[in-house]
Amino acid sequence: GRSLREHFPHGRGMAGSSVHRHGRLLCRGAPLSFLDGEWVRQDSDVKSSPRFAHSDDPKLHLTSDGAAWRVTRGAGSGEVIAEAASTALHPGTVEVGSWKVFDRGKELPKSAELEMLCDGPNTEEQPFLMEELGRDFFLRVHLTRKVVWFVCPATGDIYHSAAKPGGEGGRSKPGKRYCHLCNKC
């Protein structure tokens, strides 16, 4: 893979220096439309579960306690608006269909359509950081034909996730995938 140093020779944008660069966390398909849209990461601690706030309503918070992801109105233990029982390390790696959405405490139908996903350029020149995708992305998200360009957090090298070389984007070598358990590609 190519090194991020080739793109940022002075260290700006190096792996580990940021948790947000090209990727955006989006919510879509929520039965309460105000949940849809972009969620902005509120911290830079890559060791713990990330915390997010809605870009249009910063009073909406998205956090995890390690057993579930929750959207609350207000910080801390505010009103729960959505919840997914999951040990995922990132809301983008929570399985689609796991979310329950509540309106004044009552679960709404069609909650299963809600999904959180990382959106961005997804190119060799603008790869995702694993913190944008979720460090457990390759363990939890089932890629079929989609190729993901990413920065290995262990080395700063840029890889694609395709099993074979060739195809769009000039992939000359087979791809790799990051393992958050081993901390390597």
Short mmCIF file of N, CA and C in Angstrom, two decimals:
data_model
loop_
_atom_site.label_atom_id
_atom_site.label_comp_id
_atom_site.label_asym_id
_atom_site.label_seq_id
_atom_site.Cartn_x
_atom_site.Cartn_y
_atom_site.Cartn_z
N GLY A 1 0.82 -1.20 0.00
CA GLY A 1 0.00 0.00 0.00
C GLY A 1 0.85 1.24 0.00
N ARG A 2 0.26 2.33 -0.42
CA ARG A 2 0.96 3.61 -0.39
C ARG A 2 0.89 4.19 0.99
N SER A 3 1.88 4.95 1.35
CA SER A 3 1.93 5.56 2.67
C SER A 3 1.20 6.89 2.66
N LEU A 4 0.57 7.21 3.76
CA LEU A 4 -0.09 8.50 3.91
C LEU A 4 0.93 9.63 3.86
N ARG A 5 2.18 9.32 4.16
CA ARG A 5 3.23 10.35 4.10
C ARG A 5 3.40 10.91 2.70
N GLU A 6 3.09 10.11 1.68
CA GLU A 6 3.17 10.59 0.30
C GLU A 6 2.15 11.69 0.06
N HIS A 7 1.00 11.60 0.72
CA HIS A 7 -0.05 12.59 0.55
C HIS A 7 0.13 13.78 1.48
N PHE A 8 0.70 13.55 2.67
CA PHE A 8 0.88 14.59 3.67
C PHE A 8 2.32 14.57 4.18
N PRO A 9 3.28 15.09 3.39
CA PRO A 9 4.69 14.97 3.76
C PRO A 9 5.05 15.67 5.06
N HIS A 10 4.26 16.62 5.51
CA HIS A 10 4.59 17.34 6.75
C HIS A 10 3.82 16.81 7.96
N GLY A 11 3.18 15.64 7.79
CA GLY A 11 2.51 15.01 8.91
C GLY A 11 1.04 15.38 9.05
N ARG A 12 0.59 16.45 8.37
CA ARG A 12 -0.81 16.84 8.48
C ARG A 12 -1.68 15.74 7.87
N GLY A 13 -2.63 15.22 8.64
CA GLY A 13 -3.50 14.17 8.14
C GLY A 13 -2.96 12.77 8.39
N MET A 14 -1.90 12.64 9.15
CA MET A 14 -1.33 11.31 9.42
C MET A 14 -2.29 10.49 10.26
N ALA A 15 -2.21 9.19 10.10
CA ALA A 15 -3.05 8.27 10.89
C ALA A 15 -2.81 8.53 12.36
N GLY A 16 -3.88 8.57 13.10
CA GLY A 16 -3.77 8.78 14.54
C GLY A 16 -3.84 10.24 14.94
N SER A 17 -3.64 11.19 14.00
CA SER A 17 -3.65 12.59 14.37
C SER A 17 -5.06 13.17 14.30
N SER A 18 -5.98 12.45 13.70
CA SER A 18 -7.33 12.94 13.54
C SER A 18 -8.28 11.75 13.54
N VAL A 19 -9.53 12.00 13.85
CA VAL A 19 -10.52 10.94 13.79
C VAL A 19 -11.56 11.25 12.73
N HIS A 20 -11.40 12.37 12.04
CA HIS A 20 -12.34 12.76 10.99
C HIS A 20 -11.57 13.52 9.92
N ARG A 21 -11.72 13.05 8.69
CA ARG A 21 -11.03 13.72 7.60
C ARG A 21 -11.92 13.77 6.38
N HIS A 22 -12.18 12.63 5.76
CA HIS A 22 -13.00 12.59 4.55
C HIS A 22 -14.36 11.97 4.80
N GLY A 23 -14.45 11.09 5.77
CA GLY A 23 -15.69 10.36 6.01
C GLY A 23 -16.66 11.13 6.88
N ARG A 24 -17.96 10.92 6.63
CA ARG A 24 -19.02 11.52 7.43
C ARG A 24 -19.94 10.40 7.91
N LEU A 25 -20.34 10.46 9.17
CA LEU A 25 -21.30 9.50 9.71
C LEU A 25 -22.69 10.01 9.39
N LEU A 26 -23.45 9.21 8.65
CA LEU A 26 -24.81 9.58 8.27
C LEU A 26 -25.81 8.59 8.84
N CYS A 27 -26.97 9.12 9.19
CA CYS A 27 -28.11 8.30 9.58
C CYS A 27 -29.14 8.45 8.48
N ARG A 28 -29.75 7.31 8.10
CA ARG A 28 -30.82 7.38 7.11
C ARG A 28 -31.85 6.30 7.41
N GLY A 29 -33.06 6.55 6.94
CA GLY A 29 -34.14 5.58 7.12
C GLY A 29 -34.81 5.61 8.47
N ALA A 30 -34.58 6.66 9.25
CA ALA A 30 -35.18 6.73 10.59
C ALA A 30 -36.66 7.09 10.49
N PRO A 31 -37.52 6.46 11.31
CA PRO A 31 -38.94 6.82 11.30
C PRO A 31 -39.20 8.23 11.83
N LEU A 32 -38.25 8.79 12.57
CA LEU A 32 -38.30 10.19 12.99
C LEU A 32 -37.25 10.91 12.14
N SER A 33 -37.69 11.72 11.19
CA SER A 33 -36.79 12.28 10.18
C SER A 33 -35.70 13.17 10.76
N PHE A 34 -35.91 13.75 11.95
CA PHE A 34 -34.88 14.62 12.52
C PHE A 34 -33.62 13.83 12.93
N LEU A 35 -33.71 12.50 12.99
CA LEU A 35 -32.52 11.69 13.27
C LEU A 35 -31.64 11.54 12.03
N ASP A 36 -32.25 11.62 10.85
CA ASP A 36 -31.48 11.48 9.61
C ASP A 36 -30.53 12.65 9.44
N GLY A 37 -29.46 12.42 8.73
CA GLY A 37 -28.49 13.47 8.46
C GLY A 37 -27.13 13.12 9.04
N GLU A 38 -26.28 14.12 9.13
CA GLU A 38 -24.90 13.92 9.56
C GLU A 38 -24.75 14.02 11.08
N TRP A 39 -23.91 13.13 11.60
CA TRP A 39 -23.55 13.11 13.02
C TRP A 39 -22.06 13.42 13.11
N VAL A 40 -21.68 14.37 13.94
CA VAL A 40 -20.30 14.85 14.03
C VAL A 40 -19.65 14.31 15.30
N ARG A 41 -18.47 13.74 15.12
CA ARG A 41 -17.74 13.18 16.27
C ARG A 41 -17.34 14.29 17.22
N GLN A 42 -17.51 14.03 18.51
CA GLN A 42 -17.27 15.04 19.55
C GLN A 42 -15.98 14.83 20.33
N ASP A 43 -15.25 13.76 20.06
CA ASP A 43 -14.03 13.49 20.82
C ASP A 43 -12.96 12.96 19.88
N SER A 44 -11.77 12.85 20.40
CA SER A 44 -10.67 12.33 19.58
C SER A 44 -9.98 11.14 20.24
N ASP A 45 -10.58 10.58 21.26
CA ASP A 45 -10.01 9.43 21.94
C ASP A 45 -10.34 8.17 21.14
N VAL A 46 -9.33 7.60 20.47
CA VAL A 46 -9.58 6.44 19.61
C VAL A 46 -9.65 5.14 20.40
N LYS A 47 -9.36 5.16 21.69
CA LYS A 47 -9.40 3.94 22.51
C LYS A 47 -10.80 3.65 23.04
N SER A 48 -11.61 4.69 23.26
CA SER A 48 -12.95 4.46 23.79
C SER A 48 -13.98 4.59 22.68
N SER A 49 -15.23 4.30 23.00
CA SER A 49 -16.30 4.45 22.01
C SER A 49 -16.46 5.93 21.68
N PRO A 50 -16.57 6.24 20.39
CA PRO A 50 -16.73 7.65 20.01
C PRO A 50 -18.08 8.20 20.44
N ARG A 51 -18.13 9.51 20.61
CA ARG A 51 -19.37 10.22 20.93
C ARG A 51 -19.67 11.17 19.78
N PHE A 52 -20.94 11.29 19.43
CA PHE A 52 -21.35 12.12 18.31
C PHE A 52 -22.49 13.03 18.71
N ALA A 53 -22.64 14.14 17.97
CA ALA A 53 -23.80 15.03 18.10
C ALA A 53 -24.34 15.26 16.70
N HIS A 54 -25.64 15.47 16.60
CA HIS A 54 -26.26 15.69 15.29
C HIS A 54 -25.85 17.07 14.78
N SER A 55 -25.50 17.15 13.50
CA SER A 55 -25.01 18.42 12.95
C SER A 55 -26.08 19.51 12.94
N ASP A 56 -27.34 19.14 12.83
CA ASP A 56 -28.42 20.13 12.81
C ASP A 56 -29.01 20.41 14.19
N ASP A 57 -28.81 19.51 15.12
CA ASP A 57 -29.33 19.67 16.48
C ASP A 57 -28.33 19.10 17.47
N PRO A 58 -27.37 19.93 17.93
CA PRO A 58 -26.31 19.44 18.83
C PRO A 58 -26.81 18.92 20.18
N LYS A 59 -28.11 19.07 20.47
CA LYS A 59 -28.65 18.50 21.70
C LYS A 59 -28.92 17.01 21.57
N LEU A 60 -28.87 16.50 20.33
CA LEU A 60 -29.02 15.06 20.10
C LEU A 60 -27.65 14.41 20.19
N HIS A 61 -27.50 13.47 21.09
CA HIS A 61 -26.21 12.81 21.33
C HIS A 61 -26.31 11.33 20.98
N LEU A 62 -25.23 10.78 20.42
CA LEU A 62 -25.12 9.37 20.06
C LEU A 62 -23.92 8.81 20.80
N THR A 63 -24.17 7.89 21.74
CA THR A 63 -23.10 7.35 22.59
C THR A 63 -23.31 5.85 22.81
N SER A 64 -22.25 5.22 23.32
CA SER A 64 -22.32 3.80 23.66
C SER A 64 -21.80 3.58 25.06
N ASP A 65 -22.41 2.61 25.74
CA ASP A 65 -21.90 2.20 27.06
C ASP A 65 -21.18 0.85 26.96
N GLY A 66 -20.95 0.38 25.72
CA GLY A 66 -20.30 -0.90 25.51
C GLY A 66 -21.27 -2.04 25.27
N ALA A 67 -22.52 -1.86 25.68
CA ALA A 67 -23.55 -2.88 25.47
C ALA A 67 -24.63 -2.41 24.50
N ALA A 68 -24.76 -1.10 24.35
CA ALA A 68 -25.78 -0.54 23.44
C ALA A 68 -25.37 0.85 23.00
N TRP A 69 -25.79 1.19 21.78
CA TRP A 69 -25.67 2.56 21.26
C TRP A 69 -27.01 3.24 21.48
N ARG A 70 -26.96 4.50 21.93
CA ARG A 70 -28.19 5.24 22.21
C ARG A 70 -28.12 6.65 21.65
N VAL A 71 -29.25 7.09 21.10
CA VAL A 71 -29.44 8.50 20.76
C VAL A 71 -30.29 9.08 21.86
N THR A 72 -29.78 10.12 22.49
CA THR A 72 -30.53 10.78 23.56
C THR A 72 -30.65 12.27 23.26
N ARG A 73 -31.70 12.86 23.79
CA ARG A 73 -31.84 14.31 23.72
C ARG A 73 -31.25 14.84 25.02
N GLY A 74 -30.16 15.54 24.89
CA GLY A 74 -29.45 16.02 26.06
C GLY A 74 -28.31 15.07 26.40
N ALA A 75 -27.29 15.61 27.04
CA ALA A 75 -26.12 14.81 27.40
C ALA A 75 -26.46 13.86 28.54
N GLY A 76 -25.66 12.83 28.67
CA GLY A 76 -25.84 11.89 29.77
C GLY A 76 -27.05 11.02 29.60
N SER A 77 -27.89 10.98 30.61
CA SER A 77 -29.04 10.07 30.60
C SER A 77 -30.32 10.79 30.20
N GLY A 78 -30.27 11.55 29.11
CA GLY A 78 -31.47 12.22 28.62
C GLY A 78 -32.46 11.24 28.05
N GLU A 79 -33.53 11.78 27.47
CA GLU A 79 -34.58 10.96 26.87
C GLU A 79 -34.00 10.09 25.75
N VAL A 80 -34.22 8.77 25.82
CA VAL A 80 -33.73 7.86 24.78
C VAL A 80 -34.67 7.93 23.59
N ILE A 81 -34.09 8.25 22.42
CA ILE A 81 -34.87 8.37 21.19
C ILE A 81 -34.64 7.15 20.30
N ALA A 82 -33.44 6.61 20.33
CA ALA A 82 -33.13 5.41 19.54
C ALA A 82 -32.11 4.58 20.31
N GLU A 83 -32.17 3.26 20.10
CA GLU A 83 -31.25 2.37 20.82
C GLU A 83 -31.01 1.12 19.99
N ALA A 84 -29.76 0.67 20.02
CA ALA A 84 -29.39 -0.60 19.38
C ALA A 84 -28.54 -1.38 20.36
N ALA A 85 -29.01 -2.55 20.77
CA ALA A 85 -28.23 -3.42 21.64
C ALA A 85 -27.10 -3.99 20.79
N SER A 86 -25.87 -3.53 21.04
CA SER A 86 -24.73 -3.95 20.23
C SER A 86 -23.43 -3.62 20.94
N THR A 87 -22.46 -4.50 20.79
CA THR A 87 -21.12 -4.24 21.32
C THR A 87 -20.21 -3.63 20.24
N ALA A 88 -20.80 -3.19 19.13
CA ALA A 88 -20.02 -2.57 18.06
C ALA A 88 -19.21 -1.40 18.60
N LEU A 89 -18.05 -1.19 18.02
CA LEU A 89 -17.16 -0.12 18.47
C LEU A 89 -17.50 1.23 17.84
N HIS A 90 -18.43 1.24 16.90
CA HIS A 90 -18.77 2.46 16.15
C HIS A 90 -20.23 2.31 15.70
N PRO A 91 -21.00 3.39 15.66
CA PRO A 91 -22.39 3.25 15.23
C PRO A 91 -22.52 2.78 13.78
N GLY A 92 -21.51 3.04 12.97
CA GLY A 92 -21.53 2.58 11.58
C GLY A 92 -21.33 1.08 11.43
N THR A 93 -20.95 0.41 12.50
CA THR A 93 -20.78 -1.05 12.43
C THR A 93 -21.89 -1.80 13.18
N VAL A 94 -22.89 -1.06 13.64
CA VAL A 94 -24.08 -1.69 14.23
C VAL A 94 -24.87 -2.30 13.09
N GLU A 95 -25.31 -3.53 13.25
CA GLU A 95 -26.04 -4.23 12.20
C GLU A 95 -27.37 -3.52 11.89
N VAL A 96 -27.61 -3.32 10.60
CA VAL A 96 -28.89 -2.74 10.17
C VAL A 96 -30.00 -3.65 10.66
N GLY A 97 -31.04 -3.08 11.17
CA GLY A 97 -32.14 -3.86 11.73
C GLY A 97 -32.07 -3.97 13.25
N SER A 98 -30.98 -3.48 13.84
CA SER A 98 -30.80 -3.57 15.30
C SER A 98 -31.39 -2.38 16.04
N TRP A 99 -31.69 -1.31 15.33
CA TRP A 99 -32.13 -0.08 15.98
C TRP A 99 -33.62 -0.11 16.32
N LYS A 100 -33.94 0.43 17.48
CA LYS A 100 -35.33 0.68 17.88
C LYS A 100 -35.45 2.18 18.09
N VAL A 101 -36.51 2.77 17.58
CA VAL A 101 -36.73 4.21 17.70
C VAL A 101 -37.98 4.44 18.54
N PHE A 102 -37.88 5.42 19.43
CA PHE A 102 -38.96 5.69 20.38
C PHE A 102 -39.48 7.11 20.22
N ASP A 103 -40.80 7.25 20.31
CA ASP A 103 -41.43 8.57 20.32
C ASP A 103 -42.21 8.65 21.62
N ARG A 104 -41.75 9.49 22.52
CA ARG A 104 -42.34 9.63 23.85
C ARG A 104 -42.43 8.28 24.57
N GLY A 105 -41.39 7.46 24.41
CA GLY A 105 -41.30 6.19 25.12
C GLY A 105 -41.91 5.00 24.41
N LYS A 106 -42.64 5.23 23.31
CA LYS A 106 -43.26 4.12 22.58
C LYS A 106 -42.43 3.80 21.35
N GLU A 107 -42.17 2.48 21.15
CA GLU A 107 -41.38 2.07 20.00
C GLU A 107 -42.18 2.28 18.71
N LEU A 108 -41.50 2.82 17.71
CA LEU A 108 -42.14 3.08 16.42
C LEU A 108 -41.93 1.92 15.46
N PRO A 109 -42.90 1.65 14.60
CA PRO A 109 -42.69 0.63 13.56
C PRO A 109 -41.65 1.13 12.55
N LYS A 110 -41.10 0.24 11.80
CA LYS A 110 -40.11 0.53 10.76
C LYS A 110 -38.78 1.04 11.33
N SER A 111 -38.55 0.82 12.61
CA SER A 111 -37.27 1.20 13.20
C SER A 111 -36.12 0.44 12.54
N ALA A 112 -36.41 -0.76 12.05
CA ALA A 112 -35.37 -1.61 11.48
C ALA A 112 -34.75 -1.02 10.22
N GLU A 113 -35.39 -0.02 9.63
CA GLU A 113 -34.85 0.59 8.42
C GLU A 113 -33.74 1.61 8.72
N LEU A 114 -33.63 2.02 9.97
CA LEU A 114 -32.60 2.98 10.35
C LEU A 114 -31.23 2.35 10.20
N GLU A 115 -30.31 3.11 9.60
CA GLU A 115 -28.92 2.66 9.54
C GLU A 115 -27.99 3.84 9.70
N MET A 116 -26.85 3.57 10.28
CA MET A 116 -25.76 4.53 10.40
C MET A 116 -24.66 4.04 9.46
N LEU A 117 -24.09 4.94 8.67
CA LEU A 117 -23.05 4.52 7.75
C LEU A 117 -22.06 5.65 7.53
N CYS A 118 -20.87 5.27 7.14
CA CYS A 118 -19.82 6.24 6.83
C CYS A 118 -19.88 6.52 5.33
N ASP A 119 -19.92 7.79 4.98
CA ASP A 119 -19.98 8.22 3.59
C ASP A 119 -18.78 9.11 3.32
N GLY A 120 -18.21 9.00 2.14
CA GLY A 120 -17.08 9.83 1.78
C GLY A 120 -16.55 9.48 0.41
N PRO A 121 -15.46 10.13 0.00
CA PRO A 121 -14.92 9.91 -1.35
C PRO A 121 -14.52 8.47 -1.62
N ASN A 122 -13.92 7.79 -0.64
CA ASN A 122 -13.53 6.39 -0.77
C ASN A 122 -12.64 6.17 -2.00
N THR A 123 -11.53 6.90 -2.05
CA THR A 123 -10.56 6.75 -3.13
C THR A 123 -9.18 6.56 -2.53
N GLU A 124 -8.23 6.15 -3.37
CA GLU A 124 -6.86 6.01 -2.88
C GLU A 124 -6.31 7.36 -2.43
N GLU A 125 -6.71 8.43 -3.09
CA GLU A 125 -6.24 9.77 -2.73
C GLU A 125 -6.94 10.30 -1.48
N GLN A 126 -8.16 9.84 -1.23
CA GLN A 126 -8.92 10.27 -0.06
C GLN A 126 -9.53 9.04 0.64
N PRO A 127 -8.66 8.24 1.26
CA PRO A 127 -9.14 7.02 1.94
C PRO A 127 -9.79 7.35 3.28
N PHE A 128 -10.58 6.41 3.76
CA PHE A 128 -11.17 6.55 5.08
C PHE A 128 -10.12 6.27 6.15
N LEU A 129 -10.26 6.91 7.29
CA LEU A 129 -9.54 6.50 8.49
C LEU A 129 -10.37 5.40 9.13
N MET A 130 -9.74 4.45 9.80
CA MET A 130 -10.50 3.40 10.47
C MET A 130 -11.41 3.99 11.56
N GLU A 131 -11.03 5.12 12.13
CA GLU A 131 -11.87 5.78 13.13
C GLU A 131 -13.16 6.31 12.50
N GLU A 132 -13.13 6.61 11.19
CA GLU A 132 -14.33 7.05 10.50
C GLU A 132 -15.25 5.87 10.18
N LEU A 133 -14.65 4.75 9.77
CA LEU A 133 -15.42 3.56 9.43
C LEU A 133 -15.87 2.79 10.67
N GLY A 134 -15.04 2.82 11.69
CA GLY A 134 -15.21 1.98 12.87
C GLY A 134 -14.10 0.95 12.86
N ARG A 135 -13.35 0.85 13.94
CA ARG A 135 -12.19 -0.04 13.96
C ARG A 135 -12.57 -1.51 13.76
N ASP A 136 -13.82 -1.85 14.04
CA ASP A 136 -14.29 -3.23 13.85
C ASP A 136 -15.06 -3.39 12.52
N PHE A 137 -14.90 -2.45 11.61
CA PHE A 137 -15.63 -2.43 10.35
C PHE A 137 -15.49 -3.73 9.56
N PHE A 138 -14.27 -4.21 9.36
CA PHE A 138 -14.07 -5.39 8.52
C PHE A 138 -14.51 -6.69 9.21
N LEU A 139 -14.68 -6.66 10.50
CA LEU A 139 -15.20 -7.82 11.23
C LEU A 139 -16.73 -7.86 11.18
N ARG A 140 -17.37 -6.69 11.21
CA ARG A 140 -18.82 -6.62 11.35
C ARG A 140 -19.59 -6.35 10.06
N VAL A 141 -19.01 -5.57 9.16
CA VAL A 141 -19.73 -5.16 7.95
C VAL A 141 -19.41 -6.15 6.83
N HIS A 142 -20.43 -6.68 6.21
CA HIS A 142 -20.26 -7.67 5.14
C HIS A 142 -20.16 -6.95 3.80
N LEU A 143 -18.97 -6.91 3.27
CA LEU A 143 -18.75 -6.29 1.96
C LEU A 143 -18.97 -7.35 0.90
N THR A 144 -19.73 -7.04 -0.10
CA THR A 144 -19.91 -7.98 -1.20
C THR A 144 -19.02 -7.53 -2.35
N ARG A 145 -19.44 -6.55 -3.08
CA ARG A 145 -18.64 -6.06 -4.19
C ARG A 145 -18.03 -4.69 -3.93
N LYS A 146 -18.38 -4.07 -2.83
CA LYS A 146 -17.88 -2.74 -2.54
C LYS A 146 -16.41 -2.80 -2.09
N VAL A 147 -15.60 -1.97 -2.70
CA VAL A 147 -14.19 -1.85 -2.32
C VAL A 147 -14.06 -0.61 -1.44
N VAL A 148 -13.36 -0.75 -0.33
CA VAL A 148 -13.16 0.36 0.59
C VAL A 148 -11.67 0.69 0.65
N TRP A 149 -11.35 1.96 0.43
CA TRP A 149 -9.98 2.46 0.59
C TRP A 149 -9.85 2.98 2.01
N PHE A 150 -8.77 2.59 2.71
CA PHE A 150 -8.62 2.97 4.11
C PHE A 150 -7.14 3.11 4.47
N VAL A 151 -6.92 3.79 5.59
CA VAL A 151 -5.57 3.97 6.14
C VAL A 151 -5.41 2.98 7.28
N CYS A 152 -4.37 2.16 7.21
CA CYS A 152 -4.09 1.22 8.30
C CYS A 152 -3.60 2.03 9.50
N PRO A 153 -4.30 1.98 10.64
CA PRO A 153 -3.88 2.77 11.80
C PRO A 153 -2.54 2.32 12.39
N ALA A 154 -2.14 1.10 12.13
CA ALA A 154 -0.88 0.59 12.68
C ALA A 154 0.33 1.14 11.93
N THR A 155 0.17 1.36 10.61
CA THR A 155 1.33 1.74 9.79
C THR A 155 1.18 3.08 9.08
N GLY A 156 -0.06 3.54 8.88
CA GLY A 156 -0.30 4.74 8.08
C GLY A 156 -0.34 4.46 6.59
N ASP A 157 -0.19 3.19 6.19
CA ASP A 157 -0.25 2.82 4.78
C ASP A 157 -1.70 2.81 4.30
N ILE A 158 -1.88 3.06 3.01
CA ILE A 158 -3.20 3.08 2.39
C ILE A 158 -3.42 1.77 1.66
N TYR A 159 -4.57 1.14 1.92
CA TYR A 159 -4.92 -0.14 1.29
C TYR A 159 -6.34 -0.08 0.77
N HIS A 160 -6.67 -1.02 -0.09
CA HIS A 160 -8.05 -1.26 -0.50
C HIS A 160 -8.45 -2.62 0.03
N SER A 161 -9.75 -2.85 0.10
CA SER A 161 -10.25 -4.08 0.71
C SER A 161 -10.56 -5.18 -0.29
N ALA A 162 -10.34 -4.94 -1.58
CA ALA A 162 -10.69 -5.95 -2.59
C ALA A 162 -9.80 -7.18 -2.45
N ALA A 163 -10.38 -8.33 -2.73
CA ALA A 163 -9.63 -9.58 -2.62
C ALA A 163 -8.64 -9.76 -3.75
N LYS A 164 -8.94 -9.14 -4.91
CA LYS A 164 -8.09 -9.34 -6.09
C LYS A 164 -7.58 -8.00 -6.62
N PRO A 165 -6.45 -8.01 -7.30
CA PRO A 165 -5.99 -6.79 -7.96
C PRO A 165 -6.84 -6.50 -9.20
N GLY A 166 -6.65 -5.31 -9.76
CA GLY A 166 -7.38 -4.93 -10.97
C GLY A 166 -8.64 -4.18 -10.63
N GLY A 167 -9.45 -3.95 -11.62
CA GLY A 167 -10.69 -3.23 -11.41
C GLY A 167 -10.47 -1.73 -11.40
N GLU A 168 -11.52 -1.01 -11.04
CA GLU A 168 -11.45 0.45 -11.01
C GLU A 168 -10.50 0.93 -9.93
N GLY A 169 -9.90 2.09 -10.18
CA GLY A 169 -9.05 2.71 -9.16
C GLY A 169 -7.60 2.28 -9.20
N GLY A 170 -7.18 1.53 -10.20
CA GLY A 170 -5.77 1.18 -10.35
C GLY A 170 -5.23 0.27 -9.27
N ARG A 171 -5.99 -0.70 -8.84
CA ARG A 171 -5.53 -1.61 -7.80
C ARG A 171 -4.55 -2.59 -8.42
N SER A 172 -3.28 -2.43 -8.11
CA SER A 172 -2.27 -3.30 -8.69
C SER A 172 -1.96 -4.53 -7.83
N LYS A 173 -2.37 -4.52 -6.58
CA LYS A 173 -2.11 -5.63 -5.67
C LYS A 173 -3.41 -6.07 -5.00
N PRO A 174 -3.45 -7.30 -4.50
CA PRO A 174 -4.62 -7.71 -3.71
C PRO A 174 -4.76 -6.80 -2.50
N GLY A 175 -5.97 -6.66 -2.03
CA GLY A 175 -6.23 -5.78 -0.91
C GLY A 175 -5.94 -6.40 0.44
N LYS A 176 -6.17 -5.61 1.46
CA LYS A 176 -6.02 -6.05 2.84
C LYS A 176 -7.22 -5.56 3.62
N ARG A 177 -7.36 -6.07 4.82
CA ARG A 177 -8.39 -5.60 5.73
C ARG A 177 -7.77 -5.44 7.10
N TYR A 178 -8.25 -4.46 7.83
CA TYR A 178 -7.71 -4.18 9.16
C TYR A 178 -8.41 -5.04 10.21
N CYS A 179 -7.63 -5.59 11.12
CA CYS A 179 -8.15 -6.37 12.25
C CYS A 179 -7.92 -5.57 13.53
N HIS A 180 -9.00 -5.14 14.16
CA HIS A 180 -8.87 -4.36 15.40
C HIS A 180 -8.40 -5.23 16.57
N LEU A 181 -8.56 -6.55 16.48
CA LEU A 181 -8.11 -7.43 17.55
C LEU A 181 -6.59 -7.59 17.52
N CYS A 182 -6.03 -7.64 16.31
CA CYS A 182 -4.58 -7.80 16.13
C CYS A 182 -3.86 -6.46 15.97
N ASN A 183 -4.63 -5.41 15.67
CA ASN A 183 -4.11 -4.08 15.37
C ASN A 183 -3.12 -4.12 14.20
N LYS A 184 -3.54 -4.81 13.11
CA LYS A 184 -2.73 -4.82 11.91
C LYS A 184 -3.57 -5.13 10.69
N CYS A 185 -3.00 -4.87 9.53
CA CYS A 185 -3.68 -5.14 8.26
C CYS A 185 -3.19 -6.46 7.70
#
